[in-house]
Coordinates of C-alpha atoms in Angstrom, one line a residue:
Chain A
M1 CA -107.2 -11.0 73.1
E2 CA -107.9 -9.4 69.7
D3 CA -108.2 -11.7 66.7
I4 CA -104.8 -12.2 65.3
T5 CA -106.1 -13.0 61.8
K6 CA -107.6 -9.5 61.5
L7 CA -104.3 -7.8 61.9
T8 CA -102.2 -6.5 58.9
V9 CA -98.7 -7.9 58.4
H10 CA -97.1 -4.6 59.6
E11 CA -99.2 -4.9 62.8
L12 CA -98.2 -8.5 63.2
V13 CA -94.5 -7.5 62.8
E14 CA -94.9 -4.9 65.5
K15 CA -96.3 -7.5 67.9
L16 CA -93.6 -10.0 67.1
D17 CA -90.9 -7.3 67.7
A18 CA -92.6 -6.3 71.0
K19 CA -92.7 -10.0 72.0
E20 CA -96.5 -9.7 72.4
L21 CA -96.9 -12.6 69.9
T22 CA -94.9 -15.5 68.7
S23 CA -94.8 -16.9 65.1
E24 CA -96.3 -20.1 66.4
E25 CA -99.3 -18.2 67.8
I26 CA -99.8 -16.4 64.5
V27 CA -99.5 -19.6 62.4
S28 CA -101.8 -21.5 64.8
A29 CA -104.4 -18.7 64.6
Y30 CA -104.4 -19.0 60.8
A31 CA -104.5 -22.8 60.8
K32 CA -107.7 -22.5 63.0
R33 CA -109.2 -19.8 60.8
I34 CA -108.6 -21.9 57.6
E35 CA -110.2 -24.9 59.3
D36 CA -113.2 -22.7 60.2
K37 CA -113.7 -20.9 56.9
E38 CA -112.4 -23.2 54.2
K39 CA -115.8 -25.0 53.8
D40 CA -117.5 -21.7 53.1
V41 CA -114.9 -20.0 51.0
G42 CA -113.0 -22.9 49.2
A43 CA -109.8 -20.8 48.7
F44 CA -107.2 -23.6 49.2
V45 CA -106.1 -26.4 46.9
T46 CA -103.5 -27.6 49.3
V47 CA -103.1 -26.7 53.0
T48 CA -99.6 -26.8 54.5
T49 CA -100.2 -25.4 57.9
D50 CA -98.4 -28.3 59.7
K51 CA -95.2 -27.6 57.8
A52 CA -95.7 -23.8 58.5
L53 CA -96.1 -24.5 62.2
E54 CA -92.8 -26.4 62.3
K55 CA -91.0 -23.5 60.6
A56 CA -92.7 -21.0 63.0
K57 CA -91.3 -22.8 66.0
E58 CA -87.8 -22.7 64.5
V59 CA -88.2 -18.9 63.9
D60 CA -89.4 -18.4 67.4
K61 CA -86.2 -20.1 68.7
E62 CA -84.0 -17.9 66.6
G63 CA -85.6 -14.7 68.0
R64 CA -86.0 -11.5 66.0
E65 CA -82.5 -11.7 64.6
A66 CA -84.0 -14.1 62.1
G67 CA -85.3 -11.2 60.1
S68 CA -87.8 -8.4 60.1
L69 CA -90.5 -10.5 58.4
A70 CA -89.4 -13.8 59.8
G71 CA -92.3 -15.8 61.2
I72 CA -95.0 -14.2 59.0
P73 CA -97.1 -16.8 57.0
I74 CA -98.4 -16.3 53.5
G75 CA -100.7 -18.0 50.9
I76 CA -99.4 -18.8 47.4
K77 CA -101.3 -19.1 44.1
D78 CA -101.2 -22.6 42.9
N79 CA -99.3 -21.8 39.7
L80 CA -96.1 -21.0 41.6
N81 CA -93.7 -23.8 42.2
T82 CA -93.0 -24.7 45.8
L83 CA -90.5 -27.4 46.4
G84 CA -92.1 -30.6 47.7
D85 CA -95.7 -29.3 47.5
K86 CA -98.2 -29.9 44.8
T87 CA -98.5 -27.2 42.2
T88 CA -101.8 -28.0 40.3
C89 CA -102.6 -24.8 38.4
S90 CA -106.1 -26.0 39.4
S91 CA -106.0 -28.4 36.5
K92 CA -106.6 -32.1 36.2
M93 CA -103.4 -32.0 34.1
L94 CA -101.2 -31.2 37.1
E95 CA -103.4 -32.6 39.9
N96 CA -100.6 -34.9 41.1
Y97 CA -97.6 -32.8 40.1
V98 CA -95.2 -32.1 43.0
S99 CA -92.8 -29.2 42.4
P100 CA -89.2 -30.4 42.2
Y101 CA -87.9 -26.8 42.7
N102 CA -88.9 -23.4 44.0
A103 CA -90.0 -20.4 42.0
T104 CA -87.6 -17.5 42.5
V105 CA -90.3 -15.5 44.5
V106 CA -90.7 -18.5 46.8
E107 CA -86.9 -18.6 47.3
K108 CA -87.2 -14.9 48.3
L109 CA -89.9 -15.7 50.8
N110 CA -87.8 -18.5 52.2
D111 CA -84.9 -16.2 52.5
E112 CA -87.0 -13.9 54.7
K113 CA -88.3 -16.9 56.6
I114 CA -91.9 -16.2 55.5
M115 CA -93.7 -19.6 55.4
S116 CA -96.5 -20.9 53.2
L117 CA -99.9 -21.8 54.7
G118 CA -100.8 -23.5 51.4
K119 CA -101.6 -23.2 47.7
L120 CA -104.6 -21.1 46.6
N121 CA -107.2 -21.9 44.0
M122 CA -107.4 -20.3 40.6
D123 CA -108.9 -20.6 37.2
E124 CA -107.3 -23.5 35.4
F125 CA -103.8 -22.3 34.1
A126 CA -104.9 -18.8 35.2
M127 CA -107.4 -18.6 32.3
G128 CA -110.6 -16.9 33.6
S129 CA -112.1 -14.1 35.6
S130 CA -114.1 -15.9 38.2
T131 CA -112.1 -18.9 39.4
E132 CA -115.0 -21.0 38.2
N133 CA -112.7 -22.6 35.6
S134 CA -110.8 -24.4 38.4
A135 CA -111.0 -28.2 38.0
I136 CA -110.5 -28.6 41.7
K137 CA -113.2 -26.5 43.4
I138 CA -115.3 -23.4 43.4
T139 CA -114.1 -20.5 45.4
H140 CA -116.8 -18.2 47.0
N141 CA -116.5 -14.5 47.6
P142 CA -116.2 -13.9 51.3
W143 CA -118.5 -10.8 51.1
D144 CA -121.3 -12.9 49.6
L145 CA -120.8 -16.6 49.3
N146 CA -123.2 -16.8 46.3
R147 CA -120.8 -14.7 44.3
V148 CA -117.5 -15.3 42.5
P149 CA -114.3 -14.0 44.0
G150 CA -113.1 -12.9 40.6
G151 CA -110.1 -14.5 38.9
S152 CA -107.9 -15.9 38.1
S153 CA -106.2 -15.3 41.5
G154 CA -109.6 -15.8 43.1
G155 CA -108.3 -18.1 45.9
S156 CA -105.6 -15.6 46.8
A157 CA -107.9 -12.6 47.0
A158 CA -110.7 -14.5 48.8
A159 CA -108.2 -15.9 51.3
V160 CA -106.9 -12.4 52.1
A161 CA -110.4 -11.0 52.4
A162 CA -111.5 -13.9 54.6
D163 CA -108.5 -13.5 56.9
M164 CA -107.4 -17.0 56.1
V165 CA -103.9 -15.7 55.1
P166 CA -102.4 -12.4 56.1
W167 CA -101.2 -11.8 52.5
A168 CA -100.8 -13.7 49.3
L169 CA -99.1 -13.9 46.0
G170 CA -101.1 -13.9 42.8
S171 CA -100.3 -13.6 39.1
D172 CA -101.8 -11.3 36.6
T173 CA -101.8 -11.8 32.8
G174 CA -104.8 -9.6 31.9
G175 CA -106.2 -8.5 35.3
S176 CA -105.9 -11.7 37.4
I177 CA -104.6 -9.9 40.5
R178 CA -106.6 -6.7 40.1
E179 CA -110.0 -8.0 39.2
P180 CA -110.3 -10.5 42.2
S181 CA -108.8 -7.8 44.5
S182 CA -111.5 -5.5 43.4
F183 CA -114.2 -8.1 43.8
C184 CA -112.9 -9.1 47.3
G185 CA -112.1 -5.6 48.7
V186 CA -108.4 -6.1 49.1
V187 CA -105.3 -4.4 47.7
G188 CA -103.7 -6.0 44.7
L189 CA -100.8 -4.9 42.5
K190 CA -99.6 -6.1 39.1
P191 CA -96.0 -4.8 39.0
T192 CA -94.3 -3.6 35.8
Y193 CA -93.4 -6.5 33.5
G194 CA -89.9 -7.5 34.4
L195 CA -89.8 -6.2 38.0
V196 CA -90.5 -9.6 39.5
S197 CA -88.9 -12.8 38.2
R198 CA -91.3 -15.2 36.6
Y199 CA -89.0 -18.2 37.1
G200 CA -91.1 -21.0 38.5
L201 CA -94.4 -19.4 37.5
V202 CA -96.2 -21.9 35.3
A203 CA -96.4 -19.9 32.0
F204 CA -99.7 -18.8 30.5
A205 CA -98.8 -15.9 28.3
S206 CA -95.1 -15.2 28.8
S207 CA -95.0 -11.6 27.5
L208 CA -97.9 -10.6 29.8
D209 CA -97.6 -12.7 33.0
Q210 CA -96.4 -11.0 36.1
I211 CA -96.4 -12.1 39.8
G212 CA -97.7 -9.6 42.4
P213 CA -98.8 -9.0 46.0
I214 CA -102.4 -9.2 47.3
T215 CA -102.8 -7.7 50.8
K216 CA -105.1 -6.2 53.4
D217 CA -103.6 -2.7 53.0
V218 CA -101.2 -0.6 51.0
R219 CA -98.3 -0.8 53.5
D220 CA -98.4 -4.6 53.5
N221 CA -98.5 -4.4 49.7
A222 CA -95.3 -2.3 49.5
M223 CA -93.6 -4.6 52.0
L224 CA -94.3 -7.7 50.0
L225 CA -93.2 -6.1 46.7
N226 CA -89.9 -5.2 48.5
V227 CA -89.5 -8.9 49.1
I228 CA -90.3 -10.3 45.6
A229 CA -88.9 -7.5 43.3
G230 CA -85.5 -7.8 41.7
H231 CA -83.4 -9.1 38.8
D232 CA -83.0 -12.8 38.4
D233 CA -80.6 -14.5 36.0
K234 CA -83.1 -17.4 35.7
D235 CA -85.6 -15.1 34.0
S236 CA -84.1 -13.3 31.0
T237 CA -87.1 -10.9 30.8
S238 CA -86.5 -9.7 34.4
Y239 CA -85.0 -6.2 34.4
D240 CA -81.9 -5.2 36.2
V241 CA -83.2 -2.0 37.8
E242 CA -82.1 -0.3 41.0
K243 CA -83.7 -1.9 44.1
K244 CA -86.1 0.5 45.8
D245 CA -87.8 0.5 49.2
Y246 CA -91.4 1.0 48.3
T247 CA -92.4 1.7 51.9
E248 CA -90.6 5.1 51.5
A249 CA -93.3 6.1 49.0
L250 CA -96.1 5.7 51.7
K251 CA -96.7 9.4 52.2
T252 CA -100.1 11.0 52.8
D253 CA -99.1 14.1 50.9
V254 CA -100.4 14.2 47.3
K255 CA -100.2 17.9 46.8
G256 CA -99.3 18.6 43.2
L257 CA -99.6 15.0 42.1
K258 CA -100.9 15.0 38.6
I259 CA -103.7 12.6 38.1
G260 CA -105.2 11.8 34.7
V261 CA -108.7 10.4 34.4
P262 CA -109.2 8.7 31.0
K263 CA -112.8 9.4 30.0
Q264 CA -113.1 6.4 27.7
F265 CA -112.8 4.1 30.8
F266 CA -116.0 5.5 32.1
G267 CA -118.2 4.9 29.1
E268 CA -120.9 2.5 28.1
G269 CA -120.8 -0.9 29.9
I270 CA -119.4 0.4 33.1
N271 CA -121.9 0.1 36.0
E272 CA -123.2 3.5 37.2
E273 CA -122.5 2.7 40.9
V274 CA -118.9 1.8 40.0
K275 CA -118.4 5.1 38.1
A276 CA -120.0 7.1 41.0
K277 CA -117.7 5.6 43.6
I278 CA -114.6 6.2 41.6
K279 CA -115.6 9.8 40.9
E280 CA -116.1 10.2 44.6
A281 CA -112.6 9.0 45.2
I282 CA -111.3 11.4 42.6
E283 CA -113.0 14.2 44.5
V284 CA -111.1 13.1 47.6
Y285 CA -107.8 13.4 45.7
K286 CA -108.8 17.0 44.6
E287 CA -109.5 17.9 48.3
M288 CA -106.1 16.5 49.2
G289 CA -104.5 18.9 46.7
A290 CA -103.8 16.6 43.7
E291 CA -104.2 18.1 40.3
V292 CA -106.9 16.1 38.5
E293 CA -107.7 16.4 34.8
E294 CA -109.8 14.4 32.5
C295 CA -107.8 12.9 29.6
D296 CA -108.1 10.8 26.4
L297 CA -107.0 7.2 26.3
D298 CA -108.9 5.3 23.7
V299 CA -107.3 1.8 24.1
A300 CA -109.7 -0.4 26.1
K301 CA -111.6 -2.0 23.2
Y302 CA -108.6 -2.5 21.0
S303 CA -106.7 -3.9 24.0
L304 CA -109.2 -6.6 24.8
A305 CA -109.2 -7.9 21.3
T306 CA -105.4 -7.7 21.1
Y307 CA -105.1 -9.4 24.5
Y308 CA -107.2 -12.4 23.5
I309 CA -105.2 -12.9 20.3
I310 CA -101.7 -12.5 22.0
A311 CA -102.6 -14.3 25.2
C312 CA -104.2 -17.3 23.4
A313 CA -101.3 -17.5 20.9
E314 CA -98.7 -17.6 23.6
A315 CA -100.8 -20.0 25.7
S316 CA -101.2 -22.4 22.8
S317 CA -97.4 -22.5 22.5
N318 CA -96.7 -22.6 26.3
L319 CA -99.2 -25.4 26.9
G320 CA -97.7 -27.5 24.1
R321 CA -95.3 -28.9 26.8
F322 CA -98.1 -30.8 28.5
D323 CA -97.9 -34.1 26.6
G324 CA -98.3 -36.8 29.2
I325 CA -94.7 -37.8 29.0
R326 CA -92.4 -36.2 31.6
Y327 CA -95.0 -34.9 34.1
G328 CA -98.7 -34.2 34.4
Y329 CA -101.6 -36.4 33.5
R330 CA -101.0 -39.4 31.3
A331 CA -104.0 -41.1 29.6
K332 CA -104.6 -44.7 30.4
N333 CA -105.6 -45.8 26.9
F334 CA -103.5 -45.2 23.9
K335 CA -102.2 -47.2 21.0
N336 CA -99.2 -45.1 20.0
L337 CA -97.2 -42.0 21.0
K338 CA -99.5 -39.6 19.1
E339 CA -102.5 -41.0 20.9
L340 CA -100.8 -40.7 24.2
Y341 CA -100.3 -36.9 23.5
V342 CA -103.8 -36.4 22.2
N343 CA -105.7 -38.4 24.8
S344 CA -103.7 -37.0 27.7
R345 CA -104.4 -33.4 26.6
T346 CA -108.0 -34.0 25.7
E347 CA -108.8 -35.8 29.0
A348 CA -107.0 -33.4 31.3
F349 CA -107.5 -29.9 30.0
G350 CA -110.8 -28.2 30.8
P351 CA -113.1 -26.5 28.3
E352 CA -111.8 -22.9 28.6
V353 CA -108.2 -24.0 28.3
K354 CA -108.9 -26.1 25.2
R355 CA -110.9 -23.2 23.7
R356 CA -107.9 -20.8 24.2
I357 CA -105.4 -23.3 22.8
I358 CA -107.6 -23.7 19.7
L359 CA -108.0 -19.9 19.4
G360 CA -104.3 -19.4 19.8
T361 CA -103.4 -22.1 17.3
Y362 CA -105.9 -20.6 14.8
V363 CA -104.5 -17.0 15.0
L364 CA -101.0 -18.4 14.6
S365 CA -101.9 -20.7 11.7
S366 CA -100.8 -20.1 8.1
G367 CA -103.2 -17.8 6.4
Y368 CA -104.4 -16.1 9.6
Y369 CA -101.1 -15.0 11.2
D370 CA -101.0 -11.6 9.4
A371 CA -104.7 -10.9 9.9
Y372 CA -104.7 -11.6 13.7
Y373 CA -101.3 -12.0 15.4
K374 CA -99.2 -9.6 13.4
K375 CA -101.9 -6.9 13.6
A376 CA -102.3 -7.5 17.3
Q377 CA -98.6 -6.9 17.8
K378 CA -99.0 -3.5 16.0
V379 CA -102.0 -2.6 18.2
R380 CA -99.7 -3.4 21.1
T381 CA -97.3 -0.7 19.9
Y382 CA -100.3 1.7 19.6
V383 CA -101.5 1.0 23.1
K384 CA -98.0 1.5 24.5
E385 CA -97.6 4.8 22.7
Q386 CA -101.0 6.0 24.0
F387 CA -100.0 5.3 27.6
D388 CA -96.6 7.0 27.0
K389 CA -98.4 10.1 25.9
C390 CA -100.5 10.1 29.1
F391 CA -97.5 9.5 31.4
A392 CA -95.7 12.4 29.8
K393 CA -98.4 14.6 31.4
Y394 CA -99.6 12.7 34.5
D395 CA -98.0 10.9 37.4
V396 CA -100.8 8.4 37.7
L397 CA -104.1 7.5 36.0
I398 CA -107.3 6.4 37.7
T399 CA -109.9 4.1 36.1
P400 CA -112.3 1.4 37.3
V401 CA -110.8 -2.1 37.7
A402 CA -113.8 -3.9 36.5
P403 CA -117.1 -2.9 34.8
D404 CA -119.1 -4.2 37.7
T405 CA -118.8 -5.7 41.1
A406 CA -118.7 -9.5 41.8
F407 CA -121.3 -11.4 39.8
K408 CA -123.2 -14.5 40.9
I409 CA -121.6 -18.0 40.6
G410 CA -122.7 -19.6 37.4
E411 CA -124.0 -16.3 35.9
K412 CA -121.5 -16.0 33.0
V413 CA -120.0 -19.5 32.9
D414 CA -121.6 -20.4 29.6
D415 CA -120.8 -17.2 27.8
P416 CA -117.1 -16.8 27.5
M417 CA -117.4 -13.4 25.6
S418 CA -119.3 -11.8 28.5
M419 CA -116.7 -13.2 30.9
Y420 CA -113.9 -11.8 28.8
L421 CA -115.5 -8.3 29.0
A422 CA -114.9 -8.4 32.8
D423 CA -111.2 -7.7 31.8
I424 CA -112.0 -4.7 29.6
C425 CA -110.4 -2.2 32.0
T426 CA -107.4 -4.3 33.0
V427 CA -105.9 -5.9 29.9
S428 CA -104.4 -2.8 28.4
I429 CA -102.1 -2.5 31.4
N430 CA -100.5 -5.9 30.6
I431 CA -100.4 -5.0 26.9
A432 CA -98.4 -1.9 27.8
S433 CA -96.4 -3.7 30.5
I434 CA -97.1 -0.9 33.1
P435 CA -97.9 -1.4 36.8
G436 CA -101.5 -1.2 38.1
M437 CA -103.2 -1.5 41.5
S438 CA -106.7 -2.3 42.6
L439 CA -107.5 -0.3 45.7
P440 CA -110.9 -0.6 47.5
C441 CA -112.9 2.7 47.3
G442 CA -116.4 1.7 48.5
V443 CA -119.2 -0.8 48.2
D444 CA -122.2 -0.9 45.9
S445 CA -125.9 -1.1 47.0
K446 CA -125.6 -4.8 47.4
G447 CA -122.7 -4.3 49.8
M448 CA -120.1 -5.6 47.3
P449 CA -116.6 -4.0 47.1
I450 CA -115.6 -1.6 44.3
G451 CA -112.0 -1.2 43.3
M452 CA -110.3 1.8 41.6
Q453 CA -107.4 1.1 39.4
I454 CA -104.3 3.3 39.9
L455 CA -101.8 3.2 37.0
A456 CA -98.3 4.6 36.6
D457 CA -95.5 4.4 34.0
R458 CA -93.1 1.5 33.9
F459 CA -91.1 1.0 37.0
N460 CA -92.9 3.8 38.8
E461 CA -94.7 1.7 41.4
E462 CA -93.7 4.2 44.1
K463 CA -96.1 6.8 42.5
I464 CA -99.0 4.2 42.8
Y465 CA -98.1 3.5 46.4
N466 CA -98.0 7.2 47.2
A467 CA -101.4 7.9 45.7
A468 CA -102.9 4.7 47.1
Y469 CA -101.6 5.2 50.7
A470 CA -102.8 8.9 50.8
Y471 CA -106.3 7.8 49.8
E472 CA -106.4 4.8 52.1
Q473 CA -105.3 6.9 55.1
K474 CA -107.8 9.6 54.4
T475 CA -110.8 7.2 53.8
K476 CA -110.0 4.1 55.9
F477 CA -112.0 1.6 54.0
R478 CA -111.0 -1.3 56.3
D479 CA -112.3 0.5 59.4
S480 CA -115.9 0.5 58.1
H481 CA -116.0 -2.5 55.8
A482 CA -115.3 -6.2 56.1
A483 CA -116.3 -9.5 54.5
E484 CA -119.5 -10.7 56.1
F485 CA -119.8 -14.3 54.6
K486 CA -123.4 -13.5 53.5
N487 CA -125.2 -16.6 52.4
Chain B
M94 CA -114.8 -14.5 9.2
A95 CA -116.7 -17.6 10.4
L96 CA -114.8 -20.7 11.4
S97 CA -115.9 -23.8 9.5
K98 CA -116.2 -27.2 11.0
E99 CA -113.3 -28.5 8.9
E100 CA -111.1 -25.7 10.0
L101 CA -112.0 -26.3 13.6
L102 CA -111.1 -30.0 13.3
H103 CA -107.9 -29.1 11.5
I104 CA -106.9 -26.7 14.2
A105 CA -107.8 -29.2 16.9
K106 CA -105.5 -31.7 15.2
L107 CA -102.6 -29.2 15.1
S108 CA -103.2 -28.6 18.8
D109 CA -103.2 -32.3 19.7
L110 CA -106.7 -32.2 20.9
K111 CA -109.8 -34.2 20.0
I112 CA -113.2 -32.6 19.7
A113 CA -116.1 -35.0 20.1
D114 CA -119.0 -34.7 17.5
D115 CA -121.4 -33.4 20.1
E116 CA -118.9 -30.6 21.1
I117 CA -118.4 -29.2 17.7
D118 CA -121.3 -26.8 17.6
D119 CA -120.5 -25.4 21.0
Y120 CA -116.9 -24.8 20.0
L121 CA -117.8 -23.2 16.7
K122 CA -120.2 -20.8 18.4
K123 CA -117.9 -19.7 21.3
V124 CA -114.8 -19.5 19.2
D125 CA -116.6 -17.5 16.5
D126 CA -118.0 -15.1 19.1
I127 CA -114.5 -14.3 20.2
L128 CA -113.1 -14.1 16.7
E129 CA -115.9 -11.7 15.8
Y130 CA -115.0 -9.5 18.7
T131 CA -111.4 -9.4 17.7
E132 CA -112.3 -7.9 14.3
I133 CA -112.3 -4.6 16.2
I134 CA -108.6 -4.4 15.8
N135 CA -109.1 -3.7 12.1
N136 CA -110.3 -0.2 13.1
A137 CA -107.3 0.5 15.3
P138 CA -105.1 3.4 13.9
I139 CA -102.0 1.3 13.4
E140 CA -100.8 2.4 10.0
G141 CA -97.0 2.8 9.9
L142 CA -96.6 1.3 13.3
G143 CA -94.1 -1.5 14.0
E144 CA -94.8 -4.7 15.9
T145 CA -94.1 -4.9 19.6
I146 CA -93.0 -8.4 20.3
G147 CA -91.9 -8.4 23.9
A148 CA -93.4 -6.3 26.6
N149 CA -90.5 -3.9 27.2
D150 CA -87.8 -2.5 24.9
N151 CA -86.4 -5.3 22.9
Y152 CA -83.0 -6.5 23.9
N153 CA -81.2 -9.8 24.1
V154 CA -80.0 -11.2 27.3
F155 CA -77.0 -13.5 27.1
R156 CA -75.5 -15.7 29.8
K157 CA -72.6 -17.9 29.8
D158 CA -73.3 -21.3 28.2
E159 CA -72.3 -23.3 31.3
P160 CA -73.8 -26.6 32.2
V161 CA -75.4 -26.7 35.7
Q162 CA -76.4 -29.9 37.4
F163 CA -80.0 -29.7 38.7
D164 CA -80.0 -30.8 42.3
N165 CA -83.3 -32.7 42.5
I166 CA -83.4 -35.4 39.8
P167 CA -85.5 -37.8 42.0
G168 CA -88.0 -35.0 42.3
I169 CA -88.2 -34.7 38.6
M170 CA -88.5 -38.4 38.0
E171 CA -91.2 -38.9 40.6
N172 CA -93.5 -36.8 38.4
C173 CA -93.5 -39.2 35.5
E174 CA -96.1 -41.9 35.5
E175 CA -93.7 -44.5 34.1
T176 CA -89.9 -44.6 34.5
E177 CA -87.2 -47.1 34.3
R178 CA -83.5 -46.7 35.3
N179 CA -83.9 -43.0 35.7
M180 CA -85.5 -42.6 32.2
Y181 CA -89.0 -41.8 31.0
K182 CA -90.9 -44.7 29.5
I183 CA -93.0 -44.0 26.4
P184 CA -94.7 -46.1 23.8
K185 CA -92.6 -47.3 20.8
V186 CA -92.0 -44.3 18.5
I187 CA -90.8 -46.4 15.5
E188 CA -92.8 -49.5 14.8

């Protein structure tokens, strides 16, 4: 029998519908795969396959009336609250925190009877681009175990690439879905800000954070976005927009699709092999009849600076809630209340988190607010306007996701600025609140995957899905490439 | 604009964090590197532009001010290291 864990979700659904597979068989296959591969990959913080198996048996009893996606398992990034399970954010601060409620996206999965296989590793509080900032464990890239999976949703992308989960949820504040998806050769979408409810997502930078799907292929991605998108009264920034079926956009025809290629995203600092692969992909679009044009979009360098000001400012405020009182780590030694706060925070936050809290507090402090924060908010306006100009002319934009492919574990860990540069092509998308996808478009000479980034205007995810699906069906990356667990 | 040791310690205090003496140089270097990079925004063509505070068009969302009972109070209390009679226990605030 073919390996169940290699199948996409839409293939699993076909087999469930045809009664060729049961949910119990699917979940059991994944439980076995996780047992086999976790020691190499280190994607999971918490494994909940036993609970998933119980739910699978119930779904099998109900039959296919239970729902079209009923019985399909999933992996969930460990910053999304899941009732009764630990939600650690890969931090010592929340190492023993058990969620007393479900995030809205988790409720939506439950409604569909999609069950969680476990919680996936990440950079502590989603701050990082390699998952090396996790206080729990190091996650390894399934294509080459000596390399990072990217971050911060490194556990989610690695688990999908290693067939340890059929699909996963991640979150993206400055590239945290797209960069690991690029590094691990999977499909990752950061939806428009406001399309998916953030209720129950542990906040990092509230005006930039967004939850999104990480999947083996484009169809699965659209299917999972269908499940999680929608207005939520519990998140006042979630938008009340008309519900769409994103699978309707999965067409192979891109004739007349207007594609802009911003030349500034292909400049200095972007690896030549990455550039070459994305240019090849652009040629494929031309062959398929898309109208491709080079364009101007000079926002990347301003965006990165703006991002680190705004994200750190919001983080310093959001992480103020961790004080050792109601939940989270509490220091053992303290003489008074103030010491309880200070010692708990100092002992439980990792170095990168502390650095960002300090940076954020600094840019918000009296005397520096105007020079940094206020100015950054104006740059944000500028970045949005530049994207608006582009989308007045083009349906989608294509850029690299990351300046390079996955780097070696430990290579950048002591140089935060060089780590931050890994986000140079992704942060402007969060600043402008538009959607962006990482789609595999080849491998470099070391055999590591390269992702191209497809962008569209706010709430135009269907244009991304159309462009991505057409390219995927034409080039079939998954047919010729797979993670090899190189040592 | 280089960050001084005094400023760093002041900011740490505002952040409820303690920086050990042997960590100061490392913090100064790394935070300075990032602040130096952010100077680039001074060259951005932002004259006359307003500030974007939220991500999308600014608007207020109102909902009815109705109390709702959270259904899992034991789940909340279990996360606190020290509780008594369904209350959080903390050190004395006023001596």
